[in-house]
């Protein structure tokens, strides 16, 4: 934190996040973080928000969970707050009503899919992928309590993010750095390289992306960009000087250990997840779900592992 | 209490909040001090109860940019903490502002004094621009002056970073008298040149001791500008007739600077004219301005500590503070005192009301006299 403008999580914060302290297992936390980011991303698309604001929101969101437990705040509320705050930070504010409506729609869809999934797993008729096409969305009433409650939640979340991040709102996005590094490496002529590396940094709608991992709260931008280039070039079989003493990433002050760790974070996002895992996460968008889960697991196992 | 709450409480304990010194649409300003050192600070409490749609944009901008900017000529944000439901910004406390200095008829400005203020303004602005930040509300009462004479840019409530090329920005920024013609014509793509125009107006105001281009409405503002600087031709400012809100406002002849600023040196007028060039792209940049011969020619700028400053104000506040400290040596916890604690303070605030000696801290509360937001 001393040399860079943007804050990174400290080692103790990484080793024991507030959520893990509260008994939420690491993999569940990881899934919840990714899911919260996905919601921000989808909401951003529906709101036609600029990508910079969405990316900023996701990074703020990731940082938040190094200061706060998911038992205390829901990923849905904090996601809304992060997107709302980031939109102001990037000078493209959204209407609070639009944001609330979009999140409401997304959450209704998810609830629908979840209900379908649960039903189909009970009936054990597999292979019918859940979809929200049959969902009949009922918008909330204009002056109803639902709206005012959600609006209040956004305002509270915004303040909590500010407060818990110590009002450090500087977010550095990796895109410029990527372009520069690709230029230095002479890779800009390969369109596939640019697209793929950009995809690792960016959010391609179909691909669960990088901003869904906490790496932006853990590693410096050059390291993350190098990792994206590393993954890309290895995938496409492009040779870059990688033998000791002549490692290309050293040019950008990145360490091999960090690179492999970042790559690990990203690749973990792509791992196969069971339907059960998916529905489990969907049920925990609000802190109520998380608390309930903790209750159940405490009573069964005594000690949560 | 989790670690965050504790860290916040620890930070809050570093500062003592004393009496209220001003109030604006989105904040209340208190005078305060750092408990460990007794250093004076201004504490700006952002009102939360009035949240309609979360935090005000100006509050967010101020936190965002002041957290990043550290420079001798930019106001320093010392700390931020929240108390119960409020947001508190701890800013360095500055004695006065350039507007009060300009209006104080008892003060005489030497050319070297003006040069010193201009140098400090350009240094602060160059730092902002170098860090890709537009101030967008430069005017004399946003240029605060510290006890040691240093001038500092304040009020980042309208500041923003440079937009990506092709991204529209609002043209409803900068207090009217200091607003450049391209914004008055509704230009939505602009850059650092808008701040330079404001500095040019401040420069002229320092010499004239009255606002240089005081328009009564946006329309009148254009007329005032053209009356002073001549109606621009297509050659002076290519393409200006194509701007969104362009309207012809009549033909006026330029008044030569020499007629108005008879005592100014040639370098001085040269720099002034370069700040007030119509075509934004040809207007001087803050960096170029710092290298302008004006700053290296004789007389050299006055040392900040020797600059003229309103005298009565300082002598009036000094005993007050001493009395404050003596009367309640350790009675000022972080809690806010509910009642006006003594007569002297009341006297001070009545001074503020009478308009003659306006409170300094009201300057910290930037939204109040802004004419930009209509």
Short mmCIF file of C-alpha atoms in Angstrom, two decimals, chain B:
data_model
loop_
_atom_site.label_atom_id
_atom_site.label_comp_id
_atom_site.label_asym_id
_atom_site.label_seq_id
_atom_site.Cartn_x
_atom_site.Cartn_y
_atom_site.Cartn_z
CA UNK B 1 -17.10 -3.94 17.81
CA UNK B 2 -15.20 -5.29 14.83
CA UNK B 3 -11.81 -4.11 13.65
CA UNK B 4 -13.30 -1.54 11.30
CA UNK B 5 -15.38 0.11 13.98
CA UNK B 6 -12.40 0.16 16.26
CA UNK B 7 -10.11 1.73 13.69
CA UNK B 8 -12.76 4.32 13.00
CA UNK B 9 -13.19 5.09 16.69
CA UNK B 10 -9.44 5.42 17.10
CA UNK B 11 -9.32 7.88 14.27
CA UNK B 12 -12.22 9.84 15.64
CA UNK B 13 -10.42 10.16 18.98
CA UNK B 14 -7.57 12.03 17.36
CA UNK B 15 -9.73 15.07 16.69
CA UNK B 16 -11.74 17.39 18.87
CA UNK B 17 -14.69 19.20 17.45
CA UNK B 18 -15.19 22.73 18.73
CA UNK B 19 -17.68 25.33 17.69
CA UNK B 20 -19.72 25.37 14.55
CA UNK B 21 -18.49 27.91 12.03
CA UNK B 22 -20.64 27.46 9.01
CA UNK B 23 -23.40 25.53 7.37
CA UNK B 24 -24.23 24.69 3.81
CA UNK B 25 -26.59 22.55 1.83
CA UNK B 26 -24.83 19.31 2.42
CA UNK B 27 -22.43 19.94 5.28
CA UNK B 28 -21.85 21.68 8.58
CA UNK B 29 -18.35 22.96 9.27
CA UNK B 30 -16.83 22.97 12.73
CA UNK B 31 -13.59 24.33 13.96
CA UNK B 32 -11.58 21.63 15.63
CA UNK B 33 -8.13 20.59 16.64
CA UNK B 34 -5.83 17.63 16.68
CA UNK B 35 -5.72 16.56 20.32
CA UNK B 36 -2.12 15.42 20.29
CA UNK B 37 -0.65 18.59 18.83
CA UNK B 38 -3.30 21.26 19.24
CA UNK B 39 -3.12 21.90 15.51
CA UNK B 40 -6.18 23.74 14.21
CA UNK B 41 -8.37 21.90 11.75
CA UNK B 42 -11.75 22.32 10.11
CA UNK B 43 -14.14 19.42 10.44
CA UNK B 44 -16.75 19.16 7.76
CA UNK B 45 -19.66 17.03 8.80
CA UNK B 46 -21.63 15.73 5.87
CA UNK B 47 -25.30 15.67 6.68
CA UNK B 48 -26.68 12.21 6.42
CA UNK B 49 -30.20 12.81 7.56
CA UNK B 50 -30.86 14.69 4.37
CA UNK B 51 -29.78 11.82 2.18
CA UNK B 52 -32.27 11.46 -0.54
CA UNK B 53 -30.18 9.42 -2.84
CA UNK B 54 -27.22 8.50 -0.75
CA UNK B 55 -24.18 10.67 -0.49
CA UNK B 56 -24.01 13.89 -2.39
CA UNK B 57 -21.82 13.86 -5.50
CA UNK B 58 -19.80 16.81 -4.23
CA UNK B 59 -18.99 14.99 -1.01
CA UNK B 60 -17.88 11.94 -2.93
CA UNK B 61 -15.77 13.97 -5.34
CA UNK B 62 -14.16 15.82 -2.51
CA UNK B 63 -13.23 12.64 -0.67
CA UNK B 64 -12.04 10.93 -3.81
CA UNK B 65 -9.78 13.69 -5.08
CA UNK B 66 -8.50 15.16 -1.85
CA UNK B 67 -7.49 11.70 -0.65
CA UNK B 68 -5.18 11.50 -3.65
CA UNK B 69 -3.86 15.04 -3.88
CA UNK B 70 -1.07 16.14 -1.57
CA UNK B 71 0.59 19.39 -2.52
CA UNK B 72 1.69 22.56 -0.83
CA UNK B 73 -0.87 24.54 -2.81
CA UNK B 74 -3.84 22.22 -2.44
CA UNK B 75 -5.90 21.99 0.74
CA UNK B 76 -5.02 18.88 2.69
CA UNK B 77 -7.57 16.32 3.74
CA UNK B 78 -6.10 15.08 6.98
CA UNK B 79 -8.53 12.38 7.88
CA UNK B 80 -11.99 11.01 7.31
CA UNK B 81 -14.10 9.24 9.88
CA UNK B 82 -17.71 8.53 10.52
CA UNK B 83 -19.55 9.23 13.73
CA UNK B 84 -22.82 7.45 14.33
CA UNK B 85 -24.37 8.02 10.93
CA UNK B 86 -22.37 11.01 9.76
CA UNK B 87 -19.38 11.40 7.54
CA UNK B 88 -16.66 13.75 8.78
CA UNK B 89 -13.88 15.22 6.68
CA UNK B 90 -10.97 16.66 8.62
CA UNK B 91 -9.36 19.43 6.58
CA UNK B 92 -6.49 21.70 7.38
CA UNK B 93 -7.69 24.98 8.84
CA UNK B 94 -6.95 28.03 6.77
CA UNK B 95 -7.25 31.56 8.00
CA UNK B 96 -8.64 33.45 5.09
CA UNK B 97 -9.26 33.38 1.38
CA UNK B 98 -8.23 35.43 -1.60
CA UNK B 99 -11.62 37.05 -1.96
CA UNK B 100 -11.42 38.55 1.53
CA UNK B 101 -7.92 39.75 0.76
CA UNK B 102 -8.99 41.37 -2.51
CA UNK B 103 -12.00 43.05 -0.92
CA UNK B 104 -10.04 44.44 2.02
CA UNK B 105 -9.57 48.03 0.94
CA UNK B 106 -6.96 48.72 3.61
CA UNK B 107 -4.51 46.40 1.90
CA UNK B 108 -2.20 47.58 -0.85
CA UNK B 109 -1.00 45.00 -3.37
CA UNK B 110 2.43 45.32 -4.89
CA UNK B 111 3.02 43.74 -8.31
CA UNK B 112 5.27 41.24 -6.54
CA UNK B 113 2.39 40.19 -4.27
CA UNK B 114 0.13 39.48 -7.19
CA UNK B 115 2.91 37.50 -8.83
CA UNK B 116 3.31 35.41 -5.69
CA UNK B 117 -0.39 34.54 -5.49
CA UNK B 118 -0.50 33.76 -9.17
CA UNK B 119 2.56 31.51 -8.91
CA UNK B 120 0.99 29.57 -6.05
CA UNK B 121 -2.32 29.26 -7.89
CA UNK B 122 -0.62 27.96 -11.02
CA UNK B 123 1.51 25.55 -8.99
CA UNK B 124 -1.53 24.06 -7.30
CA UNK B 125 -3.44 23.92 -10.56
CA UNK B 126 -0.52 22.40 -12.47
CA UNK B 127 -0.40 19.67 -9.83
CA UNK B 128 -4.12 18.93 -10.29
CA UNK B 129 -3.84 18.92 -14.07
CA UNK B 130 -0.70 16.78 -13.95
CA UNK B 131 -2.77 14.27 -12.02
CA UNK B 132 -5.57 14.46 -14.57
CA UNK B 133 -7.98 16.35 -12.37
CA UNK B 134 -10.04 19.36 -13.44
CA UNK B 135 -11.01 21.69 -10.63
CA UNK B 136 -14.00 23.31 -12.36
CA UNK B 137 -14.77 25.89 -9.70
CA UNK B 138 -11.83 28.24 -9.39
CA UNK B 139 -12.65 31.65 -7.97
CA UNK B 140 -11.05 33.87 -5.35
CA UNK B 141 -13.03 32.46 -2.44
CA UNK B 142 -11.95 28.95 -3.27
CA UNK B 143 -8.33 29.98 -3.01
CA UNK B 144 -7.71 29.74 0.71
CA UNK B 145 -4.78 31.31 2.46
CA UNK B 146 -2.93 29.72 5.36
CA UNK B 147 -1.52 31.56 8.34
CA UNK B 148 1.94 31.41 6.77
CA UNK B 149 0.63 33.03 3.60
CA UNK B 150 0.54 29.93 1.43
CA UNK B 151 -2.32 29.85 -1.01
CA UNK B 152 -4.20 26.58 -1.43
CA UNK B 153 -6.80 25.39 -3.89
CA UNK B 154 -9.92 24.21 -2.10
CA UNK B 155 -13.43 22.98 -2.82
CA UNK B 156 -13.14 19.93 -4.98
CA UNK B 157 -16.90 19.45 -4.94
CA UNK B 158 -17.10 19.99 -8.68
CA UNK B 159 -13.77 18.42 -9.57
CA UNK B 160 -13.51 15.41 -11.84
CA UNK B 161 -10.87 13.50 -13.69
CA UNK B 162 -10.42 14.00 -17.40
CA UNK B 163 -13.11 12.22 -19.30
CA UNK B 164 -12.29 9.78 -22.05
CA UNK B 165 -12.25 11.55 -25.38
CA UNK B 166 -15.78 11.72 -26.70
CA UNK B 167 -17.42 11.41 -23.30
CA UNK B 168 -19.79 14.26 -22.57
CA UNK B 169 -19.33 16.36 -19.47
CA UNK B 170 -21.70 18.92 -18.04
CA UNK B 171 -21.19 22.53 -19.03
CA UNK B 172 -22.97 23.76 -15.90
CA UNK B 173 -19.79 24.17 -13.92
CA UNK B 174 -17.65 27.04 -12.67
CA UNK B 175 -19.12 30.13 -11.05
CA UNK B 176 -20.46 32.34 -13.80
CA UNK B 177 -18.01 35.23 -13.59
CA UNK B 178 -15.13 32.81 -13.98
CA UNK B 179 -16.75 30.57 -16.57
CA UNK B 180 -15.07 30.43 -19.98
CA UNK B 181 -17.05 31.28 -23.13
CA UNK B 182 -16.95 27.72 -24.50
CA UNK B 183 -18.95 26.50 -21.50
CA UNK B 184 -21.39 29.37 -21.88
CA UNK B 185 -21.89 28.20 -25.45
CA UNK B 186 -22.74 24.74 -24.14
CA UNK B 187 -19.54 22.93 -25.06
CA UNK B 188 -19.68 19.39 -23.63
CA UNK B 189 -16.15 18.32 -24.42
CA UNK B 190 -13.53 20.37 -22.68
CA UNK B 191 -10.35 20.09 -20.73
CA UNK B 192 -7.85 21.95 -18.57
CA UNK B 193 -8.34 25.17 -20.50
CA UNK B 194 -11.55 25.87 -18.56
CA UNK B 195 -9.59 26.21 -15.33
CA UNK B 196 -7.04 28.47 -17.01
CA UNK B 197 -9.75 30.93 -18.04
CA UNK B 198 -10.87 31.11 -14.40
CA UNK B 199 -7.31 31.80 -13.33
CA UNK B 200 -7.10 34.56 -15.94
CA UNK B 201 -10.21 36.18 -14.43
CA UNK B 202 -8.71 35.91 -10.95
CA UNK B 203 -5.46 37.40 -12.23
CA UNK B 204 -7.32 40.42 -13.61
CA UNK B 205 -9.34 40.70 -10.41
CA UNK B 206 -6.15 40.86 -8.33
CA UNK B 207 -5.07 43.89 -10.35
CA UNK B 208 -8.46 45.60 -10.54
CA UNK B 209 -9.62 44.71 -7.04
CA UNK B 210 -13.12 44.15 -8.43
CA UNK B 211 -14.43 41.18 -10.43
CA UNK B 212 -13.22 41.52 -13.99
CA UNK B 213 -16.19 40.02 -15.86
CA UNK B 214 -19.27 40.25 -13.63
CA UNK B 215 -22.15 39.10 -15.81
CA UNK B 216 -25.67 39.15 -14.39
CA UNK B 217 -26.94 36.14 -16.31
CA UNK B 218 -25.38 33.57 -18.58
CA UNK B 219 -26.36 35.71 -21.54
CA UNK B 220 -25.06 38.87 -19.97
CA UNK B 221 -21.86 37.02 -19.08
CA UNK B 222 -21.10 36.46 -22.76
CA UNK B 223 -21.83 40.10 -23.50
CA UNK B 224 -19.57 41.18 -20.65
CA UNK B 225 -16.76 38.99 -21.93
CA UNK B 226 -17.10 40.24 -25.49
CA UNK B 227 -17.29 43.83 -24.36
CA UNK B 228 -13.98 43.39 -22.57
CA UNK B 229 -12.15 41.18 -25.02
CA UNK B 230 -13.95 41.88 -28.29
CA UNK B 231 -16.39 39.61 -30.09
CA UNK B 232 -14.41 36.64 -31.38
CA UNK B 233 -14.10 36.17 -35.13
CA UNK B 234 -14.00 32.81 -36.85
CA UNK B 235 -10.25 33.36 -37.05
CA UNK B 236 -9.87 34.02 -33.32
CA UNK B 237 -11.85 30.93 -32.45
CA UNK B 238 -12.49 28.54 -35.29
CA UNK B 239 -15.77 26.67 -35.08
CA UNK B 240 -17.26 28.50 -32.11
CA UNK B 241 -20.43 29.34 -34.05
CA UNK B 242 -21.10 25.59 -34.30
CA UNK B 243 -21.23 25.05 -30.53
CA UNK B 244 -24.54 23.70 -29.20
CA UNK B 245 -25.78 26.83 -27.45
CA UNK B 246 -24.19 29.35 -29.75
CA UNK B 247 -26.11 32.61 -30.12
CA UNK B 248 -24.81 35.82 -31.65
CA UNK B 249 -24.59 38.41 -28.89
CA UNK B 250 -23.54 41.44 -30.86
CA UNK B 251 -20.32 42.97 -32.12
CA UNK B 252 -18.00 44.56 -29.62
CA UNK B 253 -14.55 46.07 -29.90
CA UNK B 254 -11.77 44.80 -27.70
CA UNK B 255 -10.71 47.19 -24.94
CA UNK B 256 -6.90 47.12 -24.99
CA UNK B 257 -5.55 45.56 -21.78
CA UNK B 258 -3.15 48.47 -21.52
CA UNK B 259 -6.06 50.90 -20.99
CA UNK B 260 -7.51 48.94 -18.13
CA UNK B 261 -4.36 47.63 -16.49
CA UNK B 262 -2.22 50.71 -16.86
CA UNK B 263 0.32 49.80 -14.19
CA UNK B 264 0.99 46.25 -15.32
CA UNK B 265 4.26 45.13 -16.83
CA UNK B 266 4.34 43.82 -20.43
CA UNK B 267 5.08 40.26 -19.26
CA UNK B 268 2.15 40.44 -16.89
CA UNK B 269 -0.27 41.49 -19.63
CA UNK B 270 1.18 38.89 -21.96
CA UNK B 271 0.45 36.10 -19.48
CA UNK B 272 -3.01 37.51 -18.76
CA UNK B 273 -3.87 37.63 -22.44
CA UNK B 274 -2.69 34.04 -22.89
CA UNK B 275 -5.03 32.89 -20.13
CA UNK B 276 -7.95 34.64 -21.79
CA UNK B 277 -7.52 33.38 -25.36
CA UNK B 278 -10.89 32.44 -26.87
CA UNK B 279 -9.79 29.29 -28.62
CA UNK B 280 -9.40 26.79 -25.74
CA UNK B 281 -6.66 24.83 -27.49
CA UNK B 282 -4.45 27.88 -27.79
CA UNK B 283 -4.96 28.97 -24.20
CA UNK B 284 -1.79 28.59 -22.12
CA UNK B 285 -1.47 25.48 -19.93
CA UNK B 286 -0.67 25.64 -16.23
CA UNK B 287 2.74 24.14 -16.90
CA UNK B 288 3.59 26.60 -19.66
CA UNK B 289 2.38 29.42 -17.46
CA UNK B 290 4.87 28.48 -14.75
CA UNK B 291 7.66 28.90 -17.30
CA UNK B 292 6.30 32.24 -18.49
CA UNK B 293 8.82 35.14 -18.31
CA UNK B 294 6.37 36.94 -15.99
CA UNK B 295 7.47 34.74 -13.11
CA UNK B 296 11.19 35.14 -13.71
CA UNK B 297 11.27 38.87 -14.47
CA UNK B 298 11.61 41.57 -11.83
CA UNK B 299 10.14 42.08 -9.33
CA UNK B 300 10.43 38.58 -7.91
CA UNK B 301 7.36 37.16 -6.19
CA UNK B 302 6.87 38.16 -2.56
CA UNK B 303 7.64 35.49 0.00
CA UNK B 304 4.29 34.00 1.17
CA UNK B 305 4.89 35.06 4.77
CA UNK B 306 5.21 38.69 3.67
CA UNK B 307 2.03 38.84 1.62
CA UNK B 308 -0.65 41.29 2.70
CA UNK B 309 -3.48 39.73 4.68
CA UNK B 310 -6.48 41.12 6.51
CA UNK B 311 -5.11 42.20 9.87
CA UNK B 312 -8.19 42.70 12.03
CA UNK B 313 -9.32 39.15 11.49
CA UNK B 314 -6.21 37.55 12.93
CA UNK B 315 -6.01 39.87 15.89
CA UNK B 316 -9.65 39.20 16.66
CA UNK B 317 -9.31 35.44 16.55
CA UNK B 318 -6.11 35.10 18.50
CA UNK B 319 -7.33 36.07 21.97
CA UNK B 320 -10.45 34.07 21.32
CA UNK B 321 -8.48 30.92 20.87
CA UNK B 322 -6.35 31.58 23.88
CA UNK B 323 -9.42 32.06 25.93
CA UNK B 324 -10.88 28.91 24.51
CA UNK B 325 -7.89 26.91 25.50
CA UNK B 326 -7.62 28.40 28.96
CA UNK B 327 -11.24 28.21 29.87
CA UNK B 328 -11.64 24.56 29.04
CA UNK B 329 -8.23 22.96 29.01
CA UNK B 330 -9.51 19.45 28.62
CA UNK B 331 -13.22 19.85 28.40
CA UNK B 332 -13.44 19.32 24.67
CA UNK B 333 -13.97 15.69 24.05
CA UNK B 334 -14.92 14.42 20.67
CA UNK B 335 -18.48 15.27 21.54
CA UNK B 336 -19.88 18.46 20.15
CA UNK B 337 -20.79 21.20 22.54
CA UNK B 338 -24.43 21.94 22.30
CA UNK B 339 -24.56 25.59 23.36
CA UNK B 340 -22.54 28.54 22.22
CA UNK B 341 -20.01 28.41 25.01
CA UNK B 342 -19.11 32.05 25.46
CA UNK B 343 -19.79 35.57 24.45
CA UNK B 344 -16.77 35.95 22.30
CA UNK B 345 -17.90 33.22 20.06
CA UNK B 346 -21.28 34.73 19.71
CA UNK B 347 -19.63 37.94 18.83
CA UNK B 348 -17.67 36.20 16.17
CA UNK B 349 -20.71 34.68 14.63
CA UNK B 350 -22.57 37.97 14.66
CA UNK B 351 -19.60 39.39 12.82
CA UNK B 352 -20.12 36.73 10.26
CA UNK B 353 -23.72 37.64 9.87
CA UNK B 354 -23.09 41.30 9.40
CA UNK B 355 -21.38 40.45 6.18
CA UNK B 356 -18.32 42.61 6.73
CA UNK B 357 -16.06 39.94 8.10
CA UNK B 358 -17.41 36.78 6.62
CA UNK B 359 -16.32 33.63 8.32
CA UNK B 360 -13.39 31.85 6.85
CA UNK B 361 -14.75 28.48 7.41
CA UNK B 362 -17.80 29.28 5.44
CA UNK B 363 -15.37 29.21 2.61
CA UNK B 364 -14.70 25.64 3.47
CA UNK B 365 -18.31 25.01 3.03
CA UNK B 366 -18.30 25.33 -0.60
CA UNK B 367 -21.79 24.94 -1.78
CA UNK B 368 -23.22 28.00 -0.23
CA UNK B 369 -22.50 30.85 -2.56
CA UNK B 370 -22.12 28.87 -5.66
CA UNK B 371 -23.89 30.42 -8.55
CA UNK B 372 -23.15 27.68 -10.95
CA UNK B 373 -25.93 25.36 -9.98
CA UNK B 374 -29.09 26.95 -11.10
#
